[in-house]
Tab-separated table of C-alpha atoms and ligand atoms in Angstrom:
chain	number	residue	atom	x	y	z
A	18	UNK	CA	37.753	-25.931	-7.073
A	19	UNK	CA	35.458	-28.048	-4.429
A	20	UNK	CA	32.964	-30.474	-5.770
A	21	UNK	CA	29.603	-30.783	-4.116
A	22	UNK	CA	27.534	-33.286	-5.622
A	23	UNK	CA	29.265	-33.332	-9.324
A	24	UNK	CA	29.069	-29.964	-9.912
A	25	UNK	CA	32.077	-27.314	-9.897
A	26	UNK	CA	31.753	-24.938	-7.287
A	27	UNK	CA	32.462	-21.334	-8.317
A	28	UNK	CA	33.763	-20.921	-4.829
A	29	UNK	CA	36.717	-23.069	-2.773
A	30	UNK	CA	34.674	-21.354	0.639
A	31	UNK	CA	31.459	-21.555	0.130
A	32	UNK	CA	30.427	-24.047	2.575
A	33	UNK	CA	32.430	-22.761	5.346
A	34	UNK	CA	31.594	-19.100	4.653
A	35	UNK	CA	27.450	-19.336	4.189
A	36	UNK	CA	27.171	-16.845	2.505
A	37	UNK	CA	25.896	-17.966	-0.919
A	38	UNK	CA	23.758	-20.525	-0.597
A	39	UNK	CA	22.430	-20.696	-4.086
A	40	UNK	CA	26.290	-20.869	-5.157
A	41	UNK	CA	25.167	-23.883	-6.969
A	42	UNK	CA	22.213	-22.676	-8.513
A	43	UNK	CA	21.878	-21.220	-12.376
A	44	UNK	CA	21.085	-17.509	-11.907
A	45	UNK	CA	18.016	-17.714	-13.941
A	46	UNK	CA	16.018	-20.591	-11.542
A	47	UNK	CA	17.446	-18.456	-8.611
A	48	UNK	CA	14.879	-15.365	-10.104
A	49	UNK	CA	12.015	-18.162	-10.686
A	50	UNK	CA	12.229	-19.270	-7.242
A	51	UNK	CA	12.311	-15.515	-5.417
A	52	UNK	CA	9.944	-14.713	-7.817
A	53	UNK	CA	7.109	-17.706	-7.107
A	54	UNK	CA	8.026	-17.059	-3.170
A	55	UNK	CA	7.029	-13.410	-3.886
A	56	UNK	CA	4.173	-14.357	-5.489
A	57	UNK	CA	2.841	-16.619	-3.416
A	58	UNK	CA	2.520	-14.128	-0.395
A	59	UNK	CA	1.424	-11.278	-2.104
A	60	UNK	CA	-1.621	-13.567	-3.388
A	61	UNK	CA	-3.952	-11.960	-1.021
A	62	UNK	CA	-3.057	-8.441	-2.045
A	63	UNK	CA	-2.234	-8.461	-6.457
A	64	UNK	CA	-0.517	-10.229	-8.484
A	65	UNK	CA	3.219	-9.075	-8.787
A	66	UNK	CA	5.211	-8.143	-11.752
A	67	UNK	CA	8.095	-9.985	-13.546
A	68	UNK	CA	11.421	-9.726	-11.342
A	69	UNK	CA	14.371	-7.492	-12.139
A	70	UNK	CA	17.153	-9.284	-12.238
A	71	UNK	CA	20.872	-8.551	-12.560
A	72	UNK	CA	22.459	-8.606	-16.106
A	73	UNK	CA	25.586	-9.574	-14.230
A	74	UNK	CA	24.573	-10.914	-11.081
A	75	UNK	CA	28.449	-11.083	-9.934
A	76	UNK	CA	30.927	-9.296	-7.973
A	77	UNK	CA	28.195	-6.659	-7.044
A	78	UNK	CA	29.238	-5.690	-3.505
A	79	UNK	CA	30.058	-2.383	-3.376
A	80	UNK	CA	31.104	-3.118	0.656
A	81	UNK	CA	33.741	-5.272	1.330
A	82	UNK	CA	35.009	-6.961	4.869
A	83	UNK	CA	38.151	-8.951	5.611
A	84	UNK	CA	39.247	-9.834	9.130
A	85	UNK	CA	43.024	-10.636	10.085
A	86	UNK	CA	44.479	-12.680	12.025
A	87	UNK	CA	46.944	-15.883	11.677
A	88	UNK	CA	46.796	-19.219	11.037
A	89	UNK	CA	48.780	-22.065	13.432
A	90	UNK	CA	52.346	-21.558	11.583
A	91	UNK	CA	51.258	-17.938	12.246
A	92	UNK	CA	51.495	-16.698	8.797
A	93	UNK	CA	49.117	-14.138	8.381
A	94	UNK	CA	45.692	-14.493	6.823
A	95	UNK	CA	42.935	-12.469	6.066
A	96	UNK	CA	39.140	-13.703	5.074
A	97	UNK	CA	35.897	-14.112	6.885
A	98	UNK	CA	34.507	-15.842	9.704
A	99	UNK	CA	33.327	-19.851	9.379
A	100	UNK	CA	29.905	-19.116	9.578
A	101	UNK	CA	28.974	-19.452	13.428
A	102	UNK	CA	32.318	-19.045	14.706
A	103	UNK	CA	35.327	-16.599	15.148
A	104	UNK	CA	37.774	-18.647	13.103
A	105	UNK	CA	39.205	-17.309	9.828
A	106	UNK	CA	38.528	-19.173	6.700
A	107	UNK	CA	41.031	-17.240	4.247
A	108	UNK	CA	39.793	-15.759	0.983
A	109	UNK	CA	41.270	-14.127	-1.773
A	110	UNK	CA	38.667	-13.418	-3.797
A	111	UNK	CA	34.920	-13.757	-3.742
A	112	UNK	CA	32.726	-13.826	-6.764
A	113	UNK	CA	30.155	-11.480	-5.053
A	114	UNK	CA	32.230	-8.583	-4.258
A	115	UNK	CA	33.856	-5.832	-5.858
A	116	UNK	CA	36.668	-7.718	-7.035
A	117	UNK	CA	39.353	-4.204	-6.902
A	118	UNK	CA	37.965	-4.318	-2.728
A	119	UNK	CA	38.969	-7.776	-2.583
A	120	UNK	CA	43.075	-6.825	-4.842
A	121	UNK	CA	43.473	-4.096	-2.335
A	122	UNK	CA	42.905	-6.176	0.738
A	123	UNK	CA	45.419	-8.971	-0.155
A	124	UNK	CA	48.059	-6.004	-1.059
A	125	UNK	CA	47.466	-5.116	2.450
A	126	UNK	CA	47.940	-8.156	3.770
A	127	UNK	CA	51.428	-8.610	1.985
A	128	UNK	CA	52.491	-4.930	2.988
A	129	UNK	CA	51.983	-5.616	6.706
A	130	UNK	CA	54.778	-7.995	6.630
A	131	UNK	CA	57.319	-6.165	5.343
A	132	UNK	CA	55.917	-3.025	7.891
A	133	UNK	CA	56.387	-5.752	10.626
A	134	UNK	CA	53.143	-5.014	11.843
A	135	UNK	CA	50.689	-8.414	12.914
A	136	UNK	CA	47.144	-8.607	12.860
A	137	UNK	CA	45.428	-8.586	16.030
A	138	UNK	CA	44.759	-11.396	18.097
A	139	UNK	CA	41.182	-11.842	19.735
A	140	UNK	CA	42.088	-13.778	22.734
A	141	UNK	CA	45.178	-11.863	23.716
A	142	UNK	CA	44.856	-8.685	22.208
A	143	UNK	CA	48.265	-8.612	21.027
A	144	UNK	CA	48.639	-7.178	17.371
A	145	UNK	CA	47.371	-3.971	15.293
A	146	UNK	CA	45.217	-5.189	12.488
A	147	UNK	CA	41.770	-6.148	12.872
A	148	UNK	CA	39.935	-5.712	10.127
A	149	UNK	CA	40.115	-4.081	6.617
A	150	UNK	CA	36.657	-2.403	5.166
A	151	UNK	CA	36.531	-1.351	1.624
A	152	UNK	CA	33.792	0.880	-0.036
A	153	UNK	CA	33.732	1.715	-3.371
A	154	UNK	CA	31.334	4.278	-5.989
A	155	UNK	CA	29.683	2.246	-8.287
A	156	UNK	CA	29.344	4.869	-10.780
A	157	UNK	CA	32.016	7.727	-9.320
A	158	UNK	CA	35.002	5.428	-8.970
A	159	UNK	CA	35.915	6.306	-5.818
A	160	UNK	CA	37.168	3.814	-3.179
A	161	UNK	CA	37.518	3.945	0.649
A	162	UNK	CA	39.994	1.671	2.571
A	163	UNK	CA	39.357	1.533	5.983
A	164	UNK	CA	42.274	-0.252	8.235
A	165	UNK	CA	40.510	-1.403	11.776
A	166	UNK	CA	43.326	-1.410	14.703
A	167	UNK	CA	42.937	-2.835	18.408
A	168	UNK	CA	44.850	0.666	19.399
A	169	UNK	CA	45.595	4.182	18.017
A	170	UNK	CA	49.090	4.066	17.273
A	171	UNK	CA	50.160	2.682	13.678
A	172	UNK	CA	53.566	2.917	13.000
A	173	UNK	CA	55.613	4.179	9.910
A	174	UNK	CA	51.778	5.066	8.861
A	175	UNK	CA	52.762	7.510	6.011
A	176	UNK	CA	54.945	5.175	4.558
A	177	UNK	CA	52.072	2.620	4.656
A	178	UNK	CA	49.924	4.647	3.134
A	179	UNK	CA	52.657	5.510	0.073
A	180	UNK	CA	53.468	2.202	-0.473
A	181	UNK	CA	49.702	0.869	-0.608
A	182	UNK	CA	48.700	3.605	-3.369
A	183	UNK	CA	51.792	2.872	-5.452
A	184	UNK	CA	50.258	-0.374	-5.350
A	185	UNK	CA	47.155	0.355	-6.314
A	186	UNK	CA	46.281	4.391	-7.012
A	187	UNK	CA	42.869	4.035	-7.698
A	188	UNK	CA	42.341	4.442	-3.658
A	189	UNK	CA	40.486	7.442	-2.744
A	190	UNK	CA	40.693	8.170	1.070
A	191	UNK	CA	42.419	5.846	3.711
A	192	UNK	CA	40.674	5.990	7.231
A	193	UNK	CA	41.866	4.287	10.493
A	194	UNK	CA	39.464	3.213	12.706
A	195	UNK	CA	40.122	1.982	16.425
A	196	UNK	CA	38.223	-0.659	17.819
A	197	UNK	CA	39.806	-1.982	20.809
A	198	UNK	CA	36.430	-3.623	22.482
A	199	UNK	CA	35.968	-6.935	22.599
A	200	UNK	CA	32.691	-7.125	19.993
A	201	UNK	CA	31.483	-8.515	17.199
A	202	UNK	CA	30.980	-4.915	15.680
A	203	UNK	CA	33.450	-4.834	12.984
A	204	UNK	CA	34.208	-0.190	13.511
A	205	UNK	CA	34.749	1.622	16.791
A	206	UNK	CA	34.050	4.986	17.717
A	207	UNK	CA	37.155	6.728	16.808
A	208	UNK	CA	38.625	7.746	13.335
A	209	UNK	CA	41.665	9.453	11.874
A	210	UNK	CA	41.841	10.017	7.941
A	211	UNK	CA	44.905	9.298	6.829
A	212	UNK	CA	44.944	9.874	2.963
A	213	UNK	CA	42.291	12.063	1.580
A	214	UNK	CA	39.135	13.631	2.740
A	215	UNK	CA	37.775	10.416	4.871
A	216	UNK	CA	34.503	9.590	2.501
A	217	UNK	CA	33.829	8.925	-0.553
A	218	UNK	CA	30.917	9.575	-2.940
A	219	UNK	CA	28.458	7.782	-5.251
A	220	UNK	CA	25.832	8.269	-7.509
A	221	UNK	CA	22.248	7.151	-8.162
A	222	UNK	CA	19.409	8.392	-9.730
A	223	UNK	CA	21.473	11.456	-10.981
A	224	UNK	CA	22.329	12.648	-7.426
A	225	UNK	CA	25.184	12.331	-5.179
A	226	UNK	CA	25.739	10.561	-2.126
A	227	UNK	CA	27.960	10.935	0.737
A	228	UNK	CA	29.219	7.618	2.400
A	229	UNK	CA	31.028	8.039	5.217
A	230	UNK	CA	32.526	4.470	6.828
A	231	UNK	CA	29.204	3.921	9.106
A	232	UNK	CA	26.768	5.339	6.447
A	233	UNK	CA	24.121	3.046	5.785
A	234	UNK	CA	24.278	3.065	1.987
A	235	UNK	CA	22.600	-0.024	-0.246
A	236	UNK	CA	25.511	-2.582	-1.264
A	237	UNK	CA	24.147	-3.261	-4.322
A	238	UNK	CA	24.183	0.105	-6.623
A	239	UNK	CA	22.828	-1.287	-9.979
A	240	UNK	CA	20.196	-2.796	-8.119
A	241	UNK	CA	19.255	0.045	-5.472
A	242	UNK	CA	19.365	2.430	-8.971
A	243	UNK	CA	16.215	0.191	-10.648
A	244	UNK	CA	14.727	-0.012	-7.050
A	245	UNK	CA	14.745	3.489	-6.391
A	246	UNK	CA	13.765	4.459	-10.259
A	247	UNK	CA	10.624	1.748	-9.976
A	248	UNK	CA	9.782	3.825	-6.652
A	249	UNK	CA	10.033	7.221	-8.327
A	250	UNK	CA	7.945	5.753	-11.473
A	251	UNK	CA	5.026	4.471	-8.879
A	252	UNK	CA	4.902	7.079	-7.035
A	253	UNK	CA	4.387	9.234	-10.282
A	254	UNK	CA	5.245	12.791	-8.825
A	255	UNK	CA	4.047	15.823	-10.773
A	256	UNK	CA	5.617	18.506	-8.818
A	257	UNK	CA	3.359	19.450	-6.625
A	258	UNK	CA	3.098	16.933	-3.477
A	259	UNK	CA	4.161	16.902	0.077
A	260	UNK	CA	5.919	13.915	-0.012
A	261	UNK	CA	6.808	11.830	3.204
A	262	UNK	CA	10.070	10.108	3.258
A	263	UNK	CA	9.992	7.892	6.431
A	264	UNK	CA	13.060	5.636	7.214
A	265	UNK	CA	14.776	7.883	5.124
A	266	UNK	CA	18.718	6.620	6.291
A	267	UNK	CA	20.770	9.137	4.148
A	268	UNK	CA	18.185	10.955	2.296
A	269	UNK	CA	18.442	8.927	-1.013
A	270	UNK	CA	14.878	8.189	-1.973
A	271	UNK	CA	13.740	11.857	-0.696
A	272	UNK	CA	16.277	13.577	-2.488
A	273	UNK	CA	15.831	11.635	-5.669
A	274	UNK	CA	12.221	12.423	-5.202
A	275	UNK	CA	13.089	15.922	-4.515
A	276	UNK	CA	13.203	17.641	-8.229
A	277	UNK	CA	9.378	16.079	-8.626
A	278	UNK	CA	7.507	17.192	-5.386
A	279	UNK	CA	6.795	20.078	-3.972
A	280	UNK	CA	8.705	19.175	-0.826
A	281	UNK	CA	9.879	16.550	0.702
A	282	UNK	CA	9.589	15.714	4.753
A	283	UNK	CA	12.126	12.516	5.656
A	284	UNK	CA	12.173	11.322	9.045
A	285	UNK	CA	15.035	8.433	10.524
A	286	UNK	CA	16.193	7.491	13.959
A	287	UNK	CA	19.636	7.325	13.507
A	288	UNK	CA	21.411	10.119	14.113
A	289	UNK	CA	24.588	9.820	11.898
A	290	UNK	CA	22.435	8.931	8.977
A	291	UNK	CA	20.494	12.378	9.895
A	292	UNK	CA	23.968	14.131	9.933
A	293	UNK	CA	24.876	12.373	5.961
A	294	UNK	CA	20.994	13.300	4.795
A	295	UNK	CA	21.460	17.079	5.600
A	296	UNK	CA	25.367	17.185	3.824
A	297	UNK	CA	23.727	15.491	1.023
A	298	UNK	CA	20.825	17.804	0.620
A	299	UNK	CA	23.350	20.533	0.340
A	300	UNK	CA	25.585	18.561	-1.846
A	301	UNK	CA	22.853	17.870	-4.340
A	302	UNK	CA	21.296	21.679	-4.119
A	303	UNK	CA	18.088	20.369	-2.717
A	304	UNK	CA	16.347	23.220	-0.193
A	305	UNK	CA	12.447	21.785	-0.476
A	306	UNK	CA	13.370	18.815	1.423
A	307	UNK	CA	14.088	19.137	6.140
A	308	UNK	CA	15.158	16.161	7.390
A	309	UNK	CA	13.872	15.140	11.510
A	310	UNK	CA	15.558	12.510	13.442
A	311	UNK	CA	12.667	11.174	15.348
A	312	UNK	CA	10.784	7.508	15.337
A	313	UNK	CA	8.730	7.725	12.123
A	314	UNK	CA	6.065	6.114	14.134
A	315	UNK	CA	6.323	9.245	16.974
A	316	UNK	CA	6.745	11.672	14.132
A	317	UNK	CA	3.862	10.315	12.097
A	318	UNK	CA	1.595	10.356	15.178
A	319	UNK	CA	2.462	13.642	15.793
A	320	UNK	CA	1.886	14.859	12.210
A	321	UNK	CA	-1.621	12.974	12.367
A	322	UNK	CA	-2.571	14.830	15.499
A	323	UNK	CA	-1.449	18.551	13.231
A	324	UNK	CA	-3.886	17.512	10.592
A	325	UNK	CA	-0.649	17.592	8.259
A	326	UNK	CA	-1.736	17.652	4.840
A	327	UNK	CA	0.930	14.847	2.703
A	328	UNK	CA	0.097	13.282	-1.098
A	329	UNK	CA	2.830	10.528	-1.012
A	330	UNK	CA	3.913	8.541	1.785
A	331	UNK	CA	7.642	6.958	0.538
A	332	UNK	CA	8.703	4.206	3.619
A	333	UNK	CA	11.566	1.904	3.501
A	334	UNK	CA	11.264	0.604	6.701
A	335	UNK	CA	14.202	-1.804	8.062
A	336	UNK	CA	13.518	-5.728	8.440
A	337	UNK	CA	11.490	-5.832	10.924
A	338	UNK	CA	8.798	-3.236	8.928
A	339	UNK	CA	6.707	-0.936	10.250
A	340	UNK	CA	4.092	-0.462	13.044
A	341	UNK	CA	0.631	-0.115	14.183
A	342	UNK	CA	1.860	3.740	15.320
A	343	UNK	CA	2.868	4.780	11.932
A	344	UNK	CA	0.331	2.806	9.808
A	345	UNK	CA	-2.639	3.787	11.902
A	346	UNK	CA	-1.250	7.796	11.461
A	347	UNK	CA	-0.712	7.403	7.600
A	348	UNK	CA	-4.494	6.183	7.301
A	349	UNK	CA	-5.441	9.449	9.791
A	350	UNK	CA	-3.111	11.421	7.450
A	351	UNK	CA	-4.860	10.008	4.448
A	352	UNK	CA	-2.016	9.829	1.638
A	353	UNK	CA	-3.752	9.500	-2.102
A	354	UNK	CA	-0.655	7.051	-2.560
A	355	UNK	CA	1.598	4.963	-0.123
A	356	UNK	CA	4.713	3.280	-2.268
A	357	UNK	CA	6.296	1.097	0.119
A	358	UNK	CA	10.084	-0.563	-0.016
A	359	UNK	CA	10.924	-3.151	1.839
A	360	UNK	CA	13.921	-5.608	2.148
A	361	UNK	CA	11.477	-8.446	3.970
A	362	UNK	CA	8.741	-9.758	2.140
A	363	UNK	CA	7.160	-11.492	5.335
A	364	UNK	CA	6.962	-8.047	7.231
A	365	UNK	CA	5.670	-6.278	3.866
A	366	UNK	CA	2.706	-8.636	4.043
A	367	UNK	CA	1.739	-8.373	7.373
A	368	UNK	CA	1.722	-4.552	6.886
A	369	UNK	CA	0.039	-4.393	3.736
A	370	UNK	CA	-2.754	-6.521	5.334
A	371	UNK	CA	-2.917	-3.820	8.244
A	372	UNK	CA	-3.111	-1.192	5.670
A	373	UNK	CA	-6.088	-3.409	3.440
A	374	UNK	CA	-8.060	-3.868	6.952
A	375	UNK	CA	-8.276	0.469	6.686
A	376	UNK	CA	-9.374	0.482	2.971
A	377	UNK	CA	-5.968	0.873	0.899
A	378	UNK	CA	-5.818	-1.694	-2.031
A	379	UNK	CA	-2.266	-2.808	-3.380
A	380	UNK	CA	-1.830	-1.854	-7.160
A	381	UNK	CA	1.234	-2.842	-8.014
A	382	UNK	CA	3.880	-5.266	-6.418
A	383	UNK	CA	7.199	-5.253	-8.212
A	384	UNK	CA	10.261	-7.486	-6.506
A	385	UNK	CA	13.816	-6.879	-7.011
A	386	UNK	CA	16.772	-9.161	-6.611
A	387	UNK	CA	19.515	-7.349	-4.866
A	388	UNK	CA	21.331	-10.339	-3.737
A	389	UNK	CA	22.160	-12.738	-6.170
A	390	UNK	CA	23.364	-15.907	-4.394
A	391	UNK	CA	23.009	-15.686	-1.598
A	392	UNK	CA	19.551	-16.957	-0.481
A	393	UNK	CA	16.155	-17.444	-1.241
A	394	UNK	CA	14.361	-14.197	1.204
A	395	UNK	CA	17.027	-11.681	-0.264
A	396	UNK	CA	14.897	-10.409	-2.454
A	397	UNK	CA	13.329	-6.665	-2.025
A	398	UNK	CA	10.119	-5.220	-3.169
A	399	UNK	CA	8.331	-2.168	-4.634
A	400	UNK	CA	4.569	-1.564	-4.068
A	401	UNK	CA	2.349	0.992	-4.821
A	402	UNK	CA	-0.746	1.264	-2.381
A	403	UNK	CA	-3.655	3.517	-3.061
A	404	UNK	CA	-6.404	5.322	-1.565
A	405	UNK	CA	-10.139	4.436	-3.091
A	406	UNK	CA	-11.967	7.067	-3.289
A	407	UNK	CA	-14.666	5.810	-1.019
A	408	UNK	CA	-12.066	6.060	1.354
A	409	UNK	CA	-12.239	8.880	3.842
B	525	SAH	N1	15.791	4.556	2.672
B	525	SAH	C1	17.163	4.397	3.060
B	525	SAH	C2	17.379	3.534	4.322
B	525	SAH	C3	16.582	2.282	4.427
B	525	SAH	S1	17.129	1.179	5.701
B	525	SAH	C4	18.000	3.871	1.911
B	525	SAH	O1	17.492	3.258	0.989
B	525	SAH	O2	19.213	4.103	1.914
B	525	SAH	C5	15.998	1.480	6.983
B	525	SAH	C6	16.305	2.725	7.800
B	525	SAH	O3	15.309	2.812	8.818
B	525	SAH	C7	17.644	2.719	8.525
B	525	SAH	O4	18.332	3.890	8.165
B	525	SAH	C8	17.277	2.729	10.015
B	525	SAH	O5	18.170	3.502	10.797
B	525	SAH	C9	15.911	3.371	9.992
B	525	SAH	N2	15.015	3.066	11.117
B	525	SAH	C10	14.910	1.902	11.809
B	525	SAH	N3	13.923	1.987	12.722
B	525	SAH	C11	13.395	3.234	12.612
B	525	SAH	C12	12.338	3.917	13.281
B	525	SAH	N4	11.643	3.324	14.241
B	525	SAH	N5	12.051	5.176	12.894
B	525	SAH	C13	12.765	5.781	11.905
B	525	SAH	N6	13.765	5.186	11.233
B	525	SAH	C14	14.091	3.933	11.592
């Protein structure tokens, strides 16, 4: 246990690691503060709701890194990176993620010793191991280890693989991944499953989600399952709409949407996540819902110039929000409701004051903590923006 002024920290890393910089801070005052941040720049627009919180805002990481490597005796270690740098503060344990992700990565670390196999070096590229990625299901269970190598050739891999699920049998799927660039990108291109079918699934909202070991998938599920259900509840569907879906990543928020529209149109750039959104349509049953990999800006401009007729406009747009192409086309388009998500409250505002300047008033603001912890601007937020009537 460090100290930092008087108090115990929960955490013998924290200040190396940077991660949680409210480590210190009672999880209750932590809400206040996101909360009167919130507040404060959604003045201009309405005044927000209470905060959801986490009942248990601890070990909620459903995504869990380690990188390897040694220390100077050249006993191997496995933890993250000082924050700034490429050396390897070691961690056990951390009380923000899955805390089964963080058992299984020190049982690999003790395995690889007696499989005489090293972790990989950055400056001479000697060595296997790189990294060790860990996803787990929430609510299915399931768990994905993912074993990073600087090249394709793992040796006595079976046994490997047997002697890491006697240790813990709980593991779903194993996958190597080979990353033998010199990056800061934690996966490379290629991938060999190795134990089981190479994903795993999760739930939310009552449907099922494929995530693959690049799917973009929310790291907090409790949290993403009150965000999405707050969504769902603004947007109050009655089965009729033409509902929009843009950033869409894997589908999630469409196909939750799905059973309560008349169908569902999501648009994302990224191709893979395209590629996960059409399994999990299929997965779930869902056939009112197409899925476009385009710019939702492009897309929306396009469907402007059509004279597409769409009810709801869902957007989860990524950090740096949305822009002028996109907004400008959903005021052409004319949606009766807009309910936007957003992971940056700074970009939400400037975007919401775009969308004011055309006529659209704010009626309900709702923030979220997803990241407990960590920092004061991790916070998310749920709005519902609607057409006046005086609106054309
Ligand atoms: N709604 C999803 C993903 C939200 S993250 C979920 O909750 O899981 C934001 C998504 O926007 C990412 O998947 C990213 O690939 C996508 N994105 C980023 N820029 C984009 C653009 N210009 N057009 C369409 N999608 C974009």
């Amino acid at each position: 246990m460090q100290k930092k002024s008087g108090v115990q920290s929960p955490c013998r890393v924290a200040a190396e690691c940077g991660g949680c910089k409210w480590i210190h801070k009672p999880y209750q005052e932590q809400l206040a503060l996101k909360e009167k941040w919130v507040g404060e720049l959604m003045q201009p627009f309405c005044k927000i709701e209470p905060i959801v919180g986490m009942e248990n805002p601890m070990y909620y990481r459903n995504k869990v890194h380690a990188v390897f490597g040694e220390d100077r005796r050249h006993n191997i270690i496995s933890g993250i990176y000082e924050e700034g740098t490429h050396n390897i503060v070691p961690v056990d344990s951390c009380m923000i993620e899955n805390q089964k992700s963080d058992a299984i990565i020190v049982s690999v670390r003790e395995l690889l010793k007696s499989f005489k196999i090293r972790p990989y070096n950055e400056d001479t590229g000697y060595g296997l191991l790189r990294h060790v990625l860990i996803r787990t299901g929430y609510f299915t269970g399931q768990i994905m280890v993912v074993l990073v190598l600087g090249s394709p050739v793992m040796p006595s891999k079976n046994n490997f693989v047997k002697a890491l699920l006697k240790l813990h049998p709980e593991i779903t799927t194993i996958v190597v991944n080979v990353n033998n660039r010199n990056t800061s990108m934690i996966l490379g291109d290629k991938e060999q499953v190795i134990y089981g079918k190479g994903y795993i699934e999760d739930e939310l909202c009552g449907k099922t989600f494929r995530i693959s070991p690049k799917s973009f998938y929310q790291v907090n599920p409790v949290q993403t399952q009150k965000l999405y259900g707050k969504a769902l509840e603004l947007a109050a569907l009655t089965g009729k709409e033409t509902v929009v879906d843009a950033y869409c990543g894997t589908g999630t928020i469409g196909l939750i949407a799905s059973d309560k529209a008349g169908k569902v149109i999501g648009v994302e750039l990224n191709q893979d996540a395209v590629k996960d959104a059409r399994i999990n349509a299929k997965r779930n049953n869902v056939n009112n819902i197409q899925f476009y990999q385009n710019d939702a800006g492009k897309f929306l401009v396009e469907m402007a110039s059509q004279e597409a007729k769409v009810d709801v406009v869902l957007m989860d747009p990524p950090r740096a929000g949305s822009d002028e192409a996109f907004l400008g086309s959903v005021v052409k388009i004319g949606p009766e409701k807009i309910v936007y998500i957003s992971c940056n409250p700074e970009t939400l505002v400037r975007d919401l004051g775009y969308l004011k300047k055309k006529g659209y008033q704010v009626k309900k603001a709702v923030p979220v903590d997803m990241f407990p912890y960590t920092d004061l601007k991790h916070v998310e937020m749920v709005c519902l923006i609607e057409k006046p009537c005086s609106v054309q």
